[in-house]
PDB file of C-alpha atoms and ligand atoms in Angstrom:
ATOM      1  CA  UNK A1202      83.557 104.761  72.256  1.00 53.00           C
ATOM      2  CA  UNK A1203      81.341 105.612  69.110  1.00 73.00           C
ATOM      3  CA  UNK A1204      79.380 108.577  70.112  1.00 81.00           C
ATOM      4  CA  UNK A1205      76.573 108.148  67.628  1.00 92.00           C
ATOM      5  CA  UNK A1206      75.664 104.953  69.461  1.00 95.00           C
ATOM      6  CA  UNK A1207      76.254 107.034  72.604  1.00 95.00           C
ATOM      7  CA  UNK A1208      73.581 109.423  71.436  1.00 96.00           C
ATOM      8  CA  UNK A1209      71.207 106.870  69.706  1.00 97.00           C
ATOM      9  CA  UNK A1210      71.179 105.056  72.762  1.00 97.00           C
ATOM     10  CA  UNK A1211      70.089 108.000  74.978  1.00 97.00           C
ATOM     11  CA  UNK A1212      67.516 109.244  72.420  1.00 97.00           C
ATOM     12  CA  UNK A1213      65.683 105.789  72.753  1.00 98.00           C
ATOM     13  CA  UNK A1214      65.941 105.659  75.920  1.00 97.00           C
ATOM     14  CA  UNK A1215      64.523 108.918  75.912  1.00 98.00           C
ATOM     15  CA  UNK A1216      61.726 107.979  73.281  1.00 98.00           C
ATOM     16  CA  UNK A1217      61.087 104.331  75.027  1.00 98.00           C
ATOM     17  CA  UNK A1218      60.147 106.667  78.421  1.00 98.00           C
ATOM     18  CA  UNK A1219      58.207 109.044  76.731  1.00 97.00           C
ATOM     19  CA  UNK A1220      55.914 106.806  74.916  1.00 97.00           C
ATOM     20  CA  UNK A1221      55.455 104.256  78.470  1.00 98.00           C
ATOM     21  CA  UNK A1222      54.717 107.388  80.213  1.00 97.00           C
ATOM     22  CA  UNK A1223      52.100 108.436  77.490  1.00 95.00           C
ATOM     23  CA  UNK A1224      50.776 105.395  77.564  1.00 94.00           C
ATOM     24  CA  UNK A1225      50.209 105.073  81.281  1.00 96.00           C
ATOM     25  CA  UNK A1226      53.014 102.453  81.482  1.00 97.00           C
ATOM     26  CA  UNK A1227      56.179 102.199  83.645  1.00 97.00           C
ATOM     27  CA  UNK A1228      59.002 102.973  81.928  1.00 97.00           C
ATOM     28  CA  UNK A1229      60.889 100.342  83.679  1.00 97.00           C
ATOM     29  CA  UNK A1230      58.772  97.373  81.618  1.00 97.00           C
ATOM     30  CA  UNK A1231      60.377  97.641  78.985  1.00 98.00           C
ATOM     31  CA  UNK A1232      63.455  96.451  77.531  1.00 98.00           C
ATOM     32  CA  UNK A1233      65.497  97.404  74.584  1.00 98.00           C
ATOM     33  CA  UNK A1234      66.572  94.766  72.585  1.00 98.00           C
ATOM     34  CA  UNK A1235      69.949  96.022  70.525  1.00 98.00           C
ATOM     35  CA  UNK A1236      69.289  94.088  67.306  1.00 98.00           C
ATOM     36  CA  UNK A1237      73.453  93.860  66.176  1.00 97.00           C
ATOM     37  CA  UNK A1238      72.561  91.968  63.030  1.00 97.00           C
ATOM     38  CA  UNK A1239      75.126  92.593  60.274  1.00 96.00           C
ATOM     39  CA  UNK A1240      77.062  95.151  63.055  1.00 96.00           C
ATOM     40  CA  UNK A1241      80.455  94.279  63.573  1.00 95.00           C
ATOM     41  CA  UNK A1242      80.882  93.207  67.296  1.00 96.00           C
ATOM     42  CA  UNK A1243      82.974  96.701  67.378  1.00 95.00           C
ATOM     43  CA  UNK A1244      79.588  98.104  67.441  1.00 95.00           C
ATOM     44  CA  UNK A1245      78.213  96.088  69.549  1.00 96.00           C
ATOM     45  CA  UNK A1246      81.298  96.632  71.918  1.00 96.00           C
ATOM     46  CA  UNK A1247      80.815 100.778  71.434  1.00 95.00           C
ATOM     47  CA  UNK A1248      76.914  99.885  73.090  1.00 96.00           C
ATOM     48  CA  UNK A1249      78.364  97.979  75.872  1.00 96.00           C
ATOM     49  CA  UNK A1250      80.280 100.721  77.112  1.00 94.00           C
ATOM     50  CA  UNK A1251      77.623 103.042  76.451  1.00 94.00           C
ATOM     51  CA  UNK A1252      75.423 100.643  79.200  1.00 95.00           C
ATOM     52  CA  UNK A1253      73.167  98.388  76.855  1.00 97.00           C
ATOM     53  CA  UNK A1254      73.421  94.896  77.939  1.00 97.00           C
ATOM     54  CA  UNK A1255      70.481  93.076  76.067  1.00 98.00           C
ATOM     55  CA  UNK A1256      71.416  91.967  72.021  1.00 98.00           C
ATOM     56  CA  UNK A1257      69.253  90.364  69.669  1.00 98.00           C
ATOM     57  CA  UNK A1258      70.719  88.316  66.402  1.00 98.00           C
ATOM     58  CA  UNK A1259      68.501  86.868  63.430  1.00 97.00           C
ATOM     59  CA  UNK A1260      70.948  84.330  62.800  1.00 98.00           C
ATOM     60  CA  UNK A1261      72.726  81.543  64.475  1.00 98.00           C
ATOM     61  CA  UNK A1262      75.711  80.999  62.309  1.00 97.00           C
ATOM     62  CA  UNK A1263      76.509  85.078  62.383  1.00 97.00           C
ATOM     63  CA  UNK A1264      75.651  85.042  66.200  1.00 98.00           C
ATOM     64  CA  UNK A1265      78.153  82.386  67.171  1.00 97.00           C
ATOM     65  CA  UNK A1266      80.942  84.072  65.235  1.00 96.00           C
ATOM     66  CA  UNK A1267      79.650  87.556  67.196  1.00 97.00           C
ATOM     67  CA  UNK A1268      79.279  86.685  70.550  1.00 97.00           C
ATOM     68  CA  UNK A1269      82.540  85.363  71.611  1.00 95.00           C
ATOM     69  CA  UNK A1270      84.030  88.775  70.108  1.00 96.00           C
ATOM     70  CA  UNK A1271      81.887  90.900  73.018  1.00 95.00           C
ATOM     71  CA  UNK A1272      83.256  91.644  75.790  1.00 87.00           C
ATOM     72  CA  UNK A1273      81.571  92.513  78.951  1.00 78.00           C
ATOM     73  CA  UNK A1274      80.518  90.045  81.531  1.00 75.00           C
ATOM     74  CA  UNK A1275      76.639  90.457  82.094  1.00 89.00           C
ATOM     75  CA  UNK A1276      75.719  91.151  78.323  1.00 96.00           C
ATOM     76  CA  UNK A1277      72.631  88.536  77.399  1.00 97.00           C
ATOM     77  CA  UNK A1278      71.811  87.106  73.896  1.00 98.00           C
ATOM     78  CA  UNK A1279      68.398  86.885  71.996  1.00 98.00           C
ATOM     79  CA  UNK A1280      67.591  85.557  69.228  1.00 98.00           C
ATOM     80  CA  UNK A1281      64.952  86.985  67.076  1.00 98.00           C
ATOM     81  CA  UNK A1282      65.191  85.430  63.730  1.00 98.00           C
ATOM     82  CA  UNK A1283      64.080  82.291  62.343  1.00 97.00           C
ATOM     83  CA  UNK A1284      65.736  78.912  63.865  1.00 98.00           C
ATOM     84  CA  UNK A1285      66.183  75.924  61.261  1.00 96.00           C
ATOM     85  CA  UNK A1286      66.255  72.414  63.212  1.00 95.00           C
ATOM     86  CA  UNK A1287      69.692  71.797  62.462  1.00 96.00           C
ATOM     87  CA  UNK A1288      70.711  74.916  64.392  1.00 98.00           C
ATOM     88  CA  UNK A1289      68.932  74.417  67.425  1.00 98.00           C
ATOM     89  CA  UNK A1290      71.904  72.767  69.603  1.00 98.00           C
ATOM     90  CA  UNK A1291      73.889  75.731  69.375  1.00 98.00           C
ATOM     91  CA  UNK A1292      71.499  78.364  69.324  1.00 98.00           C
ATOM     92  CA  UNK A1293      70.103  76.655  73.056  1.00 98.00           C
ATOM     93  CA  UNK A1294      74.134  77.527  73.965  1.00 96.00           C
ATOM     94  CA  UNK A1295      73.988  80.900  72.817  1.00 97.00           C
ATOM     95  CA  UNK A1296      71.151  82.517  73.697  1.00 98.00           C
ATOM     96  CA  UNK A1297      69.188  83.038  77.011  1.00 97.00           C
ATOM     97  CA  UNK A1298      65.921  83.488  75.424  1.00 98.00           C
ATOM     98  CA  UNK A1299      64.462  82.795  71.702  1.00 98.00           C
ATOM     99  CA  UNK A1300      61.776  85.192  70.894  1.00 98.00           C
ATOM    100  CA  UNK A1301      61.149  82.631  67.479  1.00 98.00           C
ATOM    101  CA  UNK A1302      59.299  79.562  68.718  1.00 98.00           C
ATOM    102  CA  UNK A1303      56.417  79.157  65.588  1.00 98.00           C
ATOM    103  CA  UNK A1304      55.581  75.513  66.138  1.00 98.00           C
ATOM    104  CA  UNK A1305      54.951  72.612  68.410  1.00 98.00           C
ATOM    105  CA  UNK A1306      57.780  70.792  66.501  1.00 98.00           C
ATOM    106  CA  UNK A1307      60.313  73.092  67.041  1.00 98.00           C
ATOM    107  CA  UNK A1308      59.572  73.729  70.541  1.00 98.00           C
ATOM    108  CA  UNK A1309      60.011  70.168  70.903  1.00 98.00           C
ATOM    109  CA  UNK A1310      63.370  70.173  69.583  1.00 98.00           C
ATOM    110  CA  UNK A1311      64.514  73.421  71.852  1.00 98.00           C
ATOM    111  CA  UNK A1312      63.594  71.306  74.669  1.00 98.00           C
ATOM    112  CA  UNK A1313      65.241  68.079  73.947  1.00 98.00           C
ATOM    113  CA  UNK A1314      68.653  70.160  73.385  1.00 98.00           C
ATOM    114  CA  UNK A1315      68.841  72.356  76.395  1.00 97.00           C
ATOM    115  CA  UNK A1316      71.320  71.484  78.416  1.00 91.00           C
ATOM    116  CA  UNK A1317      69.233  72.325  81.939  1.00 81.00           C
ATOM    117  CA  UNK A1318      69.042  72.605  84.753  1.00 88.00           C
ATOM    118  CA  UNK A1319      66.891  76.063  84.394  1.00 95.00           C
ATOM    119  CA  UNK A1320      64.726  75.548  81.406  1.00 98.00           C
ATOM    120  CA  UNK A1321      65.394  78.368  78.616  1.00 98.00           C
ATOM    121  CA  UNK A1322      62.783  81.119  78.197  1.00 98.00           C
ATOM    122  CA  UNK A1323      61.108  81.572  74.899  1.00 98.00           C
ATOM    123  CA  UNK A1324      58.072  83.461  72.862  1.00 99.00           C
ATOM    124  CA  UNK A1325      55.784  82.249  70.692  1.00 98.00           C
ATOM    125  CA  UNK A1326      56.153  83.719  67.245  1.00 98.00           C
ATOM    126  CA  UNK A1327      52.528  85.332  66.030  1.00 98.00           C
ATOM    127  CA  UNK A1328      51.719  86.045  62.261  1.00 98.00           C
ATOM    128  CA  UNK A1329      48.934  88.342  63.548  1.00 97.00           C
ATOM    129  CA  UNK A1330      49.148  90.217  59.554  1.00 96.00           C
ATOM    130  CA  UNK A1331      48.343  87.155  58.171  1.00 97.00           C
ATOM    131  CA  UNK A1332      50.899  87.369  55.456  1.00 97.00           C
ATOM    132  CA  UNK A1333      51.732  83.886  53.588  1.00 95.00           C
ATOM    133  CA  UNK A1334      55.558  84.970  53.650  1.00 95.00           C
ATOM    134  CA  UNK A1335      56.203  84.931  57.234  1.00 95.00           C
ATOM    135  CA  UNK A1336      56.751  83.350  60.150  1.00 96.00           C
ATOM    136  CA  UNK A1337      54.563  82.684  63.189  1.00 98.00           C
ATOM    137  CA  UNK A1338      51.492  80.567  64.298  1.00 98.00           C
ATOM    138  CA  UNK A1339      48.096  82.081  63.299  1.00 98.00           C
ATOM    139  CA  UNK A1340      46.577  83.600  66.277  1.00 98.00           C
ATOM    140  CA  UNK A1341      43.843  80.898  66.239  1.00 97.00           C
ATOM    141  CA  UNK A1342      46.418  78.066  66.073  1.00 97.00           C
ATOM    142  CA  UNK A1343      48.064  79.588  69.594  1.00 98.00           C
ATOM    143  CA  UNK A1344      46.006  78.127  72.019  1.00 98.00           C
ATOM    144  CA  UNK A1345      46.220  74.541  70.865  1.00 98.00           C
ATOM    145  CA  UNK A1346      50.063  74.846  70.173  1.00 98.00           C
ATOM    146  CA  UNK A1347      50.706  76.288  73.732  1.00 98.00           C
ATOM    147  CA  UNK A1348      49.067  73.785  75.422  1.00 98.00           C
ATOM    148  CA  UNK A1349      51.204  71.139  73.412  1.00 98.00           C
ATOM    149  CA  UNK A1350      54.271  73.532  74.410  1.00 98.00           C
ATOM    150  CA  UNK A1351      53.425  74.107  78.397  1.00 98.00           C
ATOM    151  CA  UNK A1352      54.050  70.401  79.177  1.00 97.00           C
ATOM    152  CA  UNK A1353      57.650  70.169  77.797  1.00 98.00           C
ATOM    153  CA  UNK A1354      60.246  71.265  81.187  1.00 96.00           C
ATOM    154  CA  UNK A1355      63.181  72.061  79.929  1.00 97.00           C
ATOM    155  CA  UNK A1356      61.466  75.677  77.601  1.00 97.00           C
ATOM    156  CA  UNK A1357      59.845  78.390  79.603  1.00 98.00           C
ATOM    157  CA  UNK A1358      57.272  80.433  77.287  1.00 98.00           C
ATOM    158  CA  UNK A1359      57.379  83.806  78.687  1.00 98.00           C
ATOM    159  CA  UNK A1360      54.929  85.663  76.188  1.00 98.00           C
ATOM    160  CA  UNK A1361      54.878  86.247  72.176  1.00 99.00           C
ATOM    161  CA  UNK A1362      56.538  88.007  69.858  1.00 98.00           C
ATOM    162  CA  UNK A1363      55.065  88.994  66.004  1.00 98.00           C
ATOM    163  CA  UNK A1364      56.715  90.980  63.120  1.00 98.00           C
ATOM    164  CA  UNK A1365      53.396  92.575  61.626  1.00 97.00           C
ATOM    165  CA  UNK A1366      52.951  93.832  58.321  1.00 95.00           C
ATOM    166  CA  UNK A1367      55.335  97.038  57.125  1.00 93.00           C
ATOM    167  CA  UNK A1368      53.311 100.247  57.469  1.00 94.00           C
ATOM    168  CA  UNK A1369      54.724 103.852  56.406  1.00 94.00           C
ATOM    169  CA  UNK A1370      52.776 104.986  59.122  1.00 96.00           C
ATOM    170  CA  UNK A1371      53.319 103.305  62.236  1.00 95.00           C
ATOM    171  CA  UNK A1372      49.715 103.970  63.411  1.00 95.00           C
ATOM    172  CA  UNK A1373      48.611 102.046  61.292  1.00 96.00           C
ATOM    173  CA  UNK A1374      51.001  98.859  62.575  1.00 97.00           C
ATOM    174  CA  UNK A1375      48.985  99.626  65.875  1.00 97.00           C
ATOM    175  CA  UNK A1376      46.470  97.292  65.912  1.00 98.00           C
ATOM    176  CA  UNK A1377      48.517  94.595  65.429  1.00 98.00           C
ATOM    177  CA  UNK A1378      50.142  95.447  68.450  1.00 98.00           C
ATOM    178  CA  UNK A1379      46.927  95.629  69.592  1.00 98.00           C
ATOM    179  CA  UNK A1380      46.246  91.961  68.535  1.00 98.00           C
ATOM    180  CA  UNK A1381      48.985  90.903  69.948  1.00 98.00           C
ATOM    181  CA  UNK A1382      48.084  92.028  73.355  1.00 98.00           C
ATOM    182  CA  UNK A1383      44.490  91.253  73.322  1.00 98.00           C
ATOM    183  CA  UNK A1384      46.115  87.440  72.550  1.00 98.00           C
ATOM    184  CA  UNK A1385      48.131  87.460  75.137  1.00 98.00           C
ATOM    185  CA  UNK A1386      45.268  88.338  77.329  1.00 98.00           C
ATOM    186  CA  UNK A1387      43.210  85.656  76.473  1.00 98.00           C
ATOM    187  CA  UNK A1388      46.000  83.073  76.562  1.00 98.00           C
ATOM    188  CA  UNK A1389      46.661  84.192  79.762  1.00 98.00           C
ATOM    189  CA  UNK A1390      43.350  82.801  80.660  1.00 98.00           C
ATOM    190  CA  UNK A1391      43.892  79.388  80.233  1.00 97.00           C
ATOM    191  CA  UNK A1392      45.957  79.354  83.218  1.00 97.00           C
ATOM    192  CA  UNK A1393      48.285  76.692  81.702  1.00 97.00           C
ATOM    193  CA  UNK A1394      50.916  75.582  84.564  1.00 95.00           C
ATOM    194  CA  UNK A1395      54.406  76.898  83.745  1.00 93.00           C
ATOM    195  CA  UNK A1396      52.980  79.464  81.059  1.00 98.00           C
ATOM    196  CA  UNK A1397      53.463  83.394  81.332  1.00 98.00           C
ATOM    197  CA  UNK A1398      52.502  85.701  78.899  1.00 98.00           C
ATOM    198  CA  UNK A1399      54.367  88.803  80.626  1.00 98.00           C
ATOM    199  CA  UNK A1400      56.378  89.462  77.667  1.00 98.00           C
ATOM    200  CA  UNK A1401      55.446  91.193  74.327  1.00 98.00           C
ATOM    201  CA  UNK A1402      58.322  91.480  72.234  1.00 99.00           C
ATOM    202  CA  UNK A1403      57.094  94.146  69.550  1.00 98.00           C
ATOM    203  CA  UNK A1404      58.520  97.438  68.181  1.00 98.00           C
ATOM    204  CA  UNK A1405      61.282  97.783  65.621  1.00 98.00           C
ATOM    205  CA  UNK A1406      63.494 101.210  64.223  1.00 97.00           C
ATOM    206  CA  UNK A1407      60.020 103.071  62.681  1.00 96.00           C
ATOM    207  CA  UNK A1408      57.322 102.261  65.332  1.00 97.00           C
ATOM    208  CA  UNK A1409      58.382 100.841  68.215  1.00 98.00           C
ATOM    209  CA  UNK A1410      56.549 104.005  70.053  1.00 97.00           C
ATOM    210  CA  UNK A1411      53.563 102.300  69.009  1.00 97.00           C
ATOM    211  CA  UNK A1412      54.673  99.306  70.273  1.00 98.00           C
ATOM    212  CA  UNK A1413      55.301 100.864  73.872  1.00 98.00           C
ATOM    213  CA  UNK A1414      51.540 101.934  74.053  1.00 97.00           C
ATOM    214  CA  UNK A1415      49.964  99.051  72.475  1.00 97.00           C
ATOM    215  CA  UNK A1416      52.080  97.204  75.878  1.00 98.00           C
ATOM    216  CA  UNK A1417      55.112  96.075  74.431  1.00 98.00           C
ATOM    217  CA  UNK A1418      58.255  95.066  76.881  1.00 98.00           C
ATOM    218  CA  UNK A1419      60.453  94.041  74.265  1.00 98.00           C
ATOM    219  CA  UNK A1420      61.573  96.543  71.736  1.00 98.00           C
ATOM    220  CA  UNK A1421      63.839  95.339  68.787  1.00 98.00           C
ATOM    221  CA  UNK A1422      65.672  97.886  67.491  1.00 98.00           C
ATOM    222  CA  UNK A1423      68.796  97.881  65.021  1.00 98.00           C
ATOM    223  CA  UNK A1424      68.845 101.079  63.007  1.00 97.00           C
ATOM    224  CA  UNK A1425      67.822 103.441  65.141  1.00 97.00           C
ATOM    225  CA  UNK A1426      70.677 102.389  67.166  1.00 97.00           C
ATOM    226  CA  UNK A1427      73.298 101.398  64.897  1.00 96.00           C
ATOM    227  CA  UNK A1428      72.548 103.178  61.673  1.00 91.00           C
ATOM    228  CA  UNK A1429      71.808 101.218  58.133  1.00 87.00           C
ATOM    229  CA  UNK A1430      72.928  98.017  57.905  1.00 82.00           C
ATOM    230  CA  UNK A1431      75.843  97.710  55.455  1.00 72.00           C
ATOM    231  CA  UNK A1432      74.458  94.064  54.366  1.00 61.00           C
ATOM    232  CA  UNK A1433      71.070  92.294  53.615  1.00 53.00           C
ATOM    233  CA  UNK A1434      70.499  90.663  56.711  1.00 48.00           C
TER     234      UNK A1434
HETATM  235  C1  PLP B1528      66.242  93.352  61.926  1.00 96.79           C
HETATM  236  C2  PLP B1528      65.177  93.051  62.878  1.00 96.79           C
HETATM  237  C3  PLP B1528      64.704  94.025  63.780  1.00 96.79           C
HETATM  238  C4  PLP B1528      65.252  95.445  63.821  1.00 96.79           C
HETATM  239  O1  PLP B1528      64.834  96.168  62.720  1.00 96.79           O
HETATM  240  P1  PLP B1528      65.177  97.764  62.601  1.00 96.79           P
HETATM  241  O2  PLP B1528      64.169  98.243  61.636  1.00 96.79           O
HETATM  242  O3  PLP B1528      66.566  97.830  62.092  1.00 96.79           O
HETATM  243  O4  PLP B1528      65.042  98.340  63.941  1.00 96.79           O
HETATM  244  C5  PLP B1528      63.713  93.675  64.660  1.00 96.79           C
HETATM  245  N1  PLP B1528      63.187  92.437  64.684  1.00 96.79           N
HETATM  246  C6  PLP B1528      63.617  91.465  63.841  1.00 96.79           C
HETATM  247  C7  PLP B1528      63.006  90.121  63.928  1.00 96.79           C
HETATM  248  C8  PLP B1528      64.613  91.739  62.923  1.00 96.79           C
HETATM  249  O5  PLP B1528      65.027  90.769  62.087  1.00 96.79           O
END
């Protein structure tokens, strides 16, 4: 077993408790996402047998090669990254959520391909920064695309996910944590049939603390758990 994922592992832990507790949250709402991009699934096997069990991949083509190299029976598969149309049949194979969903189109295409009979769970993608180069519906577009999305059976939107701007400091990333939650809690409102908004996936490596008192209960984190990535992802 690789002990500095061994010790990573506990100091997140360790960190993801300490910032719930500080912010008046149960520790036990929120999840670490493993984000194994680039990792060989050696790595990914050393965090198994240290006790993770939740993965997150940016891309399709890398995650099907990974996945079938894990072993370990109750490890789950999300994917995080942007999901081109022509990859959607096997990413709905692969994964048990996608934390990626940025448009009524592509929603519509997730739900056409999974296989049923439980309908797969999935976030809504927020730009909340704004910024031209990346993904995600514009807060004010949300509302309208999620009541396109709540109709369609066979995708379960659990909550929203957003990459915000890069920030040296991550106090200054928190208000766009912030944003996120205060979107969630006005989505929330509409009380569309089928529709949760318990999830916030938020939080990578450098401010995911943030992220855990801003309300997050996903927590996507690759280098502080694995160590640099060898490769662009
Ligand atoms: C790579 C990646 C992460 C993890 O980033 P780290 O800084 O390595 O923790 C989180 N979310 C997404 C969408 C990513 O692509």
């Amino acid at each position: 077993m690789n002990s500095t994922i061994v010790s990573n592992l506990e100091w997140l832990q360790d960190r993801i408790r300490q910032a719930a507790r500080a912010g008046g949250r149960d520790p036990a709402q929120v999840r670490l996402v493993a984000v194994s991009k680039t990792q060989p699934a050696a790595a990914v096997n050393a965090a198994v047998a240290a006790g993770q069990t939740l993965f997150g991949e940016n891309r399709v083509q890398e995650a099907r090669y990974k996945i079938p190299q894990v072993t370990g029976s109750s490890v789950d598969w999300h994917l995080i990254g942007p999901l081109q149309r022509n990859k959607v049949k096997v990413a709905v194979e692969l994964f048990q959520m996608i934390h990626s969903v940025d448009s009524v189109a592509l929603a519509e295409d997730i739900n056409r391909r999974v296989p049923g009979p439980d309908p797969l769970p999935v976030l809504l993608q927020i730009n909340v920064g704004r910024e031209p180069q990346k993904h995600g519906l514009l807060p004010e577009e949300t509302a309208a695309a999620l009541e396109a999305i709540a109709p369609l059976s066979r995708i379960a939107v659990k909550g929203l996910m957003t990459i915000p701007p890069f920030e040296p400091d991550p106090e200054m990333v928190r208000p766009h944590f912030r944003a996120l939650a205060d979107l969630a809690q006005r989505l929330e409102r509409l009380n569309l049939p089928g529709v949760s908004m318990a999830e916030l996936s938020m939080g990578m490596s450098h401010d995911f603390e943030a992220a855990v008192a801003e309300g997050a209960t996903l927590v996507r984190i690759g280098t502080a758990l694995f160590g640099e990535r060898s490769t662009r992802p």
